[in-house]
Coordinates of N, CA, C and O in Angstrom, one line a residue:
X14 N 1.1 -1.2 0.0 CA 0.1 0.0 0.3 C 0.8 1.3 0.3 O 0.5 2.3 -0.6
X15 N 1.8 1.4 1.1 CA 2.9 2.5 0.8 C 3.3 2.5 -0.6 O 3.7 3.6 -1.4
X16 N 3.7 1.5 -1.3 CA 4.3 1.4 -2.6 C 3.1 2.3 -3.6 O 3.6 3.1 -4.4
X17 N 1.8 2.1 -3.8 CA 1.0 2.5 -4.2 C 1.4 4.0 -4.3 O 1.1 4.7 -5.0
X18 N 1.2 4.8 -2.9 CA 1.1 6.0 -2.4 C 2.2 6.6 -3.1 O 2.0 7.7 -3.7
X19 N 3.6 6.1 -2.5 CA 4.6 6.5 -3.4 C 4.5 6.6 -4.2 O 5.2 7.6 -5.1
X20 N 4.2 5.9 -5.8 CA 4.0 5.8 -6.8 C 3.0 6.8 -7.4 O 3.4 7.6 -8.2
X21 N 1.9 7.0 -6.9 CA 0.8 7.8 -7.2 C 1.4 9.3 -6.7 O 1.2 10.2 -7.8
X22 N 2.2 9.6 -5.8 CA 2.8 11.0 -5.4 C 3.8 11.1 -6.4 O 4.0 12.5 -7.1
X23 N 4.7 10.3 -7.0 CA 5.7 10.2 -7.6 C 5.3 10.8 -9.2 O 5.7 11.5 -9.6
X24 N 4.3 9.8 -9.5 CA 3.4 10.3 -10.8 C 2.8 11.9 -10.5 O 3.0 12.8 -11.5
X25 N 2.2 12.0 -9.6 CA 1.5 13.7 -9.5 C 2.7 14.5 -9.5 O 2.6 15.7 -10.0
X26 N 3.8 14.2 -8.9 CA 5.1 15.1 -8.6 C 5.9 15.3 -9.9 O 6.0 16.6 -10.6
X27 N 5.9 14.5 -11.0 CA 6.1 14.2 -12.1 C 5.2 15.1 -13.0 O 5.7 15.9 -14.2
X28 N 4.0 14.9 -13.0 CA 3.3 15.6 -13.9 C 2.9 17.1 -13.8 O 3.2 17.8 -14.2
X29 N 3.2 17.8 -12.3 CA 3.3 18.8 -11.7 C 4.9 19.7 -12.1 O 4.4 20.6 -12.5
X30 N 5.4 19.0 -12.0 CA 7.0 19.1 -12.8 C 7.0 19.4 -14.5 O 7.2 20.3 -14.8
X31 N 6.3 18.4 -14.9 CA 5.5 19.0 -16.6 C 5.0 20.2 -16.3 O 5.3 20.7 -17.5
X32 N 4.1 20.6 -15.8 CA 3.1 21.6 -16.0 C 3.9 22.9 -15.7 O 3.6 24.0 -16.3
X33 N 4.6 22.8 -14.9 CA 5.4 24.0 -14.2 C 6.5 23.9 -15.4 O 6.9 25.3 -15.4
X34 N 6.9 23.4 -16.0 CA 8.3 23.7 -17.2 C 7.1 23.9 -18.3 O 8.0 24.8 -18.8
X35 N 6.1 23.4 -18.7 CA 5.1 23.9 -19.2 C 5.3 25.3 -19.2 O 4.7 26.6 -20.1
X36 N 4.5 25.9 -18.1 CA 4.3 27.3 -17.5 C 5.5 28.0 -17.9 O 5.2 29.3 -17.9
X37 N 6.3 27.8 -17.5 CA 7.8 28.2 -17.3 C 8.2 28.8 -19.1 O 8.8 30.1 -19.6
X38 N 7.8 28.0 -19.9 CA 8.0 27.8 -21.2 C 7.0 28.9 -21.7 O 7.4 29.8 -22.3
X39 N 5.6 29.1 -21.3 CA 4.5 29.7 -22.0 C 5.1 31.1 -21.3 O 5.1 32.4 -21.9
X40 N 5.4 31.4 -19.9 CA 6.2 32.8 -19.6 C 7.3 33.4 -20.5 O 7.3 34.5 -21.1
X41 N 8.1 32.1 -20.8 CA 9.0 32.8 -22.0 C 8.5 33.6 -23.0 O 9.2 34.9 -23.3
X42 N 7.6 32.5 -23.4 CA 7.3 33.2 -24.8 C 6.4 34.2 -24.4 O 6.5 35.3 -25.2
X43 N 5.7 34.6 -23.6 CA 5.2 36.2 -23.2 C 5.7 36.6 -23.1 O 5.3 38.2 -23.5
X44 N 6.8 36.9 -22.5 CA 7.9 37.8 -22.3 C 8.4 38.3 -24.0 O 8.5 39.8 -23.6
X45 N 8.8 37.4 -24.4 CA 9.4 37.6 -26.0 C 8.6 38.6 -26.6 O 8.1 39.2 -27.3
X46 N 7.0 38.1 -26.7 CA 5.9 38.8 -27.4 C 5.7 40.1 -26.7 O 5.3 41.4 -27.7
X47 N 5.4 40.0 -25.6 CA 5.4 41.4 -24.9 C 6.9 42.3 -25.5 O 6.5 43.9 -25.5
X48 N 8.0 42.1 -25.4 CA 9.1 42.7 -25.4 C 8.8 43.2 -27.1 O 9.1 44.1 -27.4
X49 N 8.3 42.2 -28.3 CA 8.3 43.0 -29.4 C 7.0 43.9 -29.7 O 7.2 45.0 -30.3
X50 N 6.1 43.3 -29.1 CA 5.0 44.6 -28.8 C 5.4 45.8 -28.7 O 4.8 46.9 -29.2
X51 N 5.8 46.1 -27.3 CA 6.9 47.2 -26.7 C 7.6 47.5 -28.1 O 7.2 49.0 -28.3
X52 N 8.4 46.8 -28.5 CA 9.3 47.6 -29.7 C 8.3 48.0 -30.7 O 8.6 49.4 -31.4
X53 N 7.3 47.3 -31.5 CA 6.7 47.9 -32.6 C 5.4 49.1 -32.3 O 5.6 50.0 -32.8
X54 N 5.2 49.2 -30.8 CA 4.3 50.0 -30.0 C 5.2 51.5 -30.3 O 5.1 52.9 -31.1
X55 N 6.6 51.3 -30.0 CA 7.8 52.6 -29.7 C 7.8 53.2 -31.6 O 7.8 54.3 -31.7
X56 N 8.3 51.8 -31.9 CA 8.3 52.3 -33.7 C 7.2 53.0 -34.5 O 7.2 54.4 -35.0
X57 N 6.2 52.8 -34.1 CA 4.9 53.2 -34.5 C 4.5 54.7 -34.2 O 4.2 55.3 -34.8
X58 N 4.9 54.7 -32.8 CA 4.7 55.9 -32.3 C 5.5 56.8 -32.4 O 5.3 58.0 -33.5
X59 N 6.7 56.2 -32.9 CA 8.1 57.4 -33.8 C 7.1 57.8 -34.7 O 7.6 58.9 -35.4
X60 N 6.6 56.7 -35.6 CA 6.3 56.9 -37.1 C 5.1 58.0 -37.3 O 4.8 58.8 -38.1
X61 N 4.3 58.1 -36.0 CA 2.8 58.2 -36.5 C 3.0 59.6 -35.4 O 1.5 60.3 -35.7
X62 N 3.6 59.8 -34.6 CA 3.4 61.0 -33.7 C 3.7 62.2 -34.5 O 3.1 63.1 -34.4
X63 N 4.3 62.5 -35.3 CA 4.5 63.7 -36.4 C 3.1 63.7 -37.4 O 3.3 64.5 -38.5
X64 N 2.7 62.8 -37.7 CA 1.7 62.4 -38.7 C 0.8 63.4 -38.6 O 0.5 63.9 -40.3
X65 N 0.1 63.6 -38.0 CA -1.1 64.9 -38.0 C -0.1 66.4 -38.7 O -1.3 67.3 -39.3
X66 N 1.0 66.7 -37.6 CA 1.6 67.7 -38.6 C 1.9 67.9 -39.8 O 1.7 68.9 -40.4
X67 N 2.0 66.7 -40.5 CA 2.7 66.0 -41.6 C 1.4 66.1 -42.7 O 1.5 67.0 -43.8
X68 N 0.2 65.9 -42.0 CA -0.7 65.8 -42.9 C -1.5 67.5 -43.1 O -1.5 68.0 -44.4
X69 N -0.9 68.0 -41.9 CA -1.6 69.6 -42.0 C -0.8 70.2 -43.0 O -0.9 71.1 -43.7
X70 N 1.0 70.1 -42.8 CA 1.6 70.7 -44.0 C 1.6 70.0 -45.2 O 1.3 71.1 -46.7
X71 N 1.2 69.0 -45.4 CA 0.6 68.7 -47.0 C -0.6 68.9 -47.5 O -0.8 69.9 -48.7
X72 N -1.5 69.8 -46.2 CA -2.7 70.2 -47.3 C -2.2 72.0 -47.2 O -3.1 72.2 -48.1
X73 N -1.6 72.3 -46.4 CA -1.2 74.1 -46.7 C -0.5 74.0 -48.2 O -0.8 74.9 -48.8
X74 N 0.3 72.7 -48.6 CA 1.3 72.9 -49.3 C 0.1 72.7 -50.8 O 0.2 73.0 -51.7
X75 N -1.1 71.6 -51.1 CA -1.7 71.6 -51.6 C -2.7 72.7 -52.0 O -3.2 73.1 -52.9
X76 N -3.1 73.2 -50.9 CA -3.5 74.7 -51.0 C -2.8 75.6 -51.8 O -3.5 76.3 -52.8
X77 N -1.8 75.7 -51.1 CA -0.7 77.0 -52.1 C -0.2 76.3 -53.5 O -0.5 77.3 -54.4
X78 N -0.4 75.0 -53.9 CA -0.3 74.8 -55.2 C -1.7 75.1 -55.9 O -2.0 75.5 -57.3
X79 N -2.8 74.6 -55.4 CA -3.9 75.3 -56.1 C -4.3 76.5 -56.6 O -4.8 76.9 -57.4
X80 N -3.8 77.8 -55.4 CA -3.7 78.8 -55.8 C -2.8 79.3 -56.9 O -3.1 79.9 -57.8
X81 N -1.8 78.4 -56.7 CA -0.6 78.9 -57.8 C -1.3 78.7 -59.2 O -1.0 79.2 -60.1
X82 N -2.0 77.5 -59.3 CA -2.2 76.5 -60.3 C -3.7 77.8 -61.0 O -3.6 77.8 -62.3
X83 N -4.5 78.2 -60.1 CA -5.5 78.8 -60.4 C -4.6 80.2 -61.3 O -5.3 80.8 -62.4
X84 N -3.7 80.7 -60.8 CA -3.2 81.8 -61.3 C -2.5 81.8 -62.5 O -2.8 82.5 -63.6
X85 N -2.1 80.5 -62.5 CA -1.6 80.3 -63.9 C -2.5 79.7 -65.1 O -2.3 80.7 -66.2
X86 N -3.9 79.3 -64.8 CA -5.1 79.2 -65.3 C -5.1 80.4 -66.3 O -5.8 80.8 -66.9
X87 N -5.4 81.7 -64.7 CA -5.4 83.0 -65.6 C -5.0 83.6 -66.8 O -5.2 83.7 -67.8
X88 N -3.6 83.2 -66.3 CA -2.8 83.9 -67.1 C -2.4 83.3 -68.4 O -2.6 83.7 -69.9
X89 N -2.5 81.8 -68.6 CA -3.0 80.7 -69.7 C -4.5 81.9 -70.5 O -4.4 81.7 -71.4
X90 N -5.2 81.6 -69.9 CA -5.9 82.2 -70.5 C -6.0 83.5 -71.1 O -6.3 84.3 -72.1
X91 N -5.3 84.7 -70.4 CA -5.2 86.1 -71.0 C -4.6 85.6 -72.2 O -4.3 86.3 -73.2
X92 N -3.0 85.1 -72.2 CA -2.1 84.9 -73.4 C -3.2 84.0 -74.3 O -2.6 84.7 -75.6
X93 N -4.2 83.3 -74.5 CA -4.9 82.8 -75.5 C -5.8 84.1 -76.1 O -6.2 84.4 -77.2
X94 N -6.6 84.6 -74.9 CA -7.2 86.2 -75.5 C -6.3 86.8 -76.7 O -6.8 87.3 -77.4
X95 N -4.9 87.0 -76.2 CA -4.3 88.1 -76.7 C -3.4 87.5 -78.1 O -3.9 87.9 -79.1
X96 N -3.7 86.3 -77.8 CA -3.0 85.5 -79.3 C -4.3 85.3 -80.4 O -4.0 85.8 -81.5
X97 N -5.6 85.2 -79.5 CA -6.8 85.1 -80.4 C -6.9 86.9 -81.2 O -7.1 86.8 -82.2
X98 N -6.7 87.8 -80.3 CA -6.7 89.2 -80.6 C -5.7 89.2 -81.7 O -6.1 89.9 -82.7
X99 N -4.5 89.3 -81.4 CA -3.7 89.0 -82.7 C -3.8 88.8 -83.6 O -3.5 88.9 -85.0
X100 N -4.6 87.3 -84.0 CA -4.4 86.6 -85.2 C -5.7 87.2 -85.8 O -5.8 87.5 -86.7
X101 N -6.9 88.0 -85.1 CA -8.3 88.6 -85.4 C -7.6 89.9 -86.3 O -8.2 90.1 -87.2
X102 N -6.6 90.5 -85.4 CA -6.0 91.6 -85.8 C -5.4 91.4 -87.1 O -5.3 92.5 -88.1
X103 N -4.6 90.8 -87.3 CA -3.7 89.7 -88.4 C -4.9 89.6 -89.3 O -4.7 89.7 -90.9
X104 N -5.9 88.9 -89.5 CA -6.8 88.3 -90.4 C -7.3 90.1 -91.0 O -7.1 90.0 -92.3
X105 N -7.5 90.9 -90.3 CA -8.3 92.1 -90.3 C -7.2 93.3 -91.1 O -7.7 93.3 -92.2
X106 N -6.2 92.6 -90.9 CA -5.0 93.8 -91.6 C -4.7 93.2 -93.1 O -4.7 94.0 -93.9
X107 N -4.7 91.9 -93.1 CA -4.5 91.2 -94.4 C -5.8 91.4 -95.4 O -5.7 91.9 -96.7
X108 N -7.0 91.2 -94.8 CA -8.2 91.9 -95.8 C -8.4 93.4 -95.9 O -8.6 93.7 -97.1
X109 N -7.6 94.4 -95.1 CA -8.1 95.4 -95.4 C -6.6 95.9 -96.4 O -7.0 96.4 -97.6
X110 N -5.8 95.4 -96.2 CA -4.6 95.7 -97.5 C -4.3 94.5 -98.6 O -4.4 95.0 -99.5
X111 N -5.4 93.9 -98.5 CA -5.4 93.0 -100.0 C -6.1 94.3 -100.6 O -6.0 94.4 -101.9
X112 N -7.7 94.6 -100.2 CA -8.4 95.6 -101.0 C -8.0 96.7 -101.2 O -7.8 96.9 -102.4
X113 N -6.8 97.2 -100.3 CA -6.0 98.7 -101.1 C -5.4 97.6 -102.0 O -5.0 98.7 -102.9
X114 N -4.4 96.7 -102.3 CA -3.5 96.3 -103.2 C -4.4 95.6 -104.4 O -3.9 96.1 -105.2
X115 N -5.5 95.3 -104.0 CA -6.3 95.2 -105.4 C -7.2 96.3 -106.0 O -7.4 96.2 -106.9
X116 N -7.3 97.3 -105.2 CA -8.1 98.5 -105.6 C -7.5 99.1 -107.1 O -7.9 99.2 -107.7
X117 N -6.0 99.5 -106.4 CA -5.5 100.4 -107.9 C -5.4 99.2 -109.4 O -5.3 100.1 -109.9
X118 N -5.3 97.7 -108.9 CA -5.0 96.9 -109.9 C -6.2 96.9 -111.0 O -6.1 96.6 -111.9
X119 N -7.2 97.3 -110.1 CA -8.5 97.1 -111.0 C -8.7 98.2 -112.1 O -9.9 98.5 -112.7
X120 N -7.9 99.0 -112.5 CA -8.4 100.4 -112.9 C -8.3 99.7 -114.4 O -7.5 99.1 -114.5
X121 N -9.1 100.3 -115.2 CA -9.4 99.7 -116.6 C -8.4 100.7 -117.3 O -7.8 101.9 -117.4
X122 N -7.9 99.7 -118.7 CA -6.9 100.5 -119.3 C -7.5 101.7 -120.1 O -6.9 102.6 -120.9
X123 N -8.9 101.3 -120.8 CA -9.3 102.5 -121.6 C -9.4 103.8 -120.8 O -9.9 104.9 -121.8
X124 N -9.3 104.2 -119.6 CA -10.1 105.2 -119.4 C -8.3 106.4 -119.4 O -7.7 106.4 -119.9

């Protein structure tokens, strides 16, 4: 009977030793995971810490570019209008001077 108690106690001790070893391994894994997550959090914090400021600066830059683009669009439209006026003036000039050139040539020889 004493041998049976010793065997059961030994078996329970071995099972508890195995459980303790597994708990120790789990503790090691959790410590490793905790360290990795802390490092990831630190990196993400460093990367995202200035994100709002960078977003604001980007918005300002976009606004400035849009303002400059609007000014340039107006200038392009003005240049197009000037070119259109010059072409119209050239057409009128050519029509007027063609008529002047053609008018003296139309004189009749009999007069």
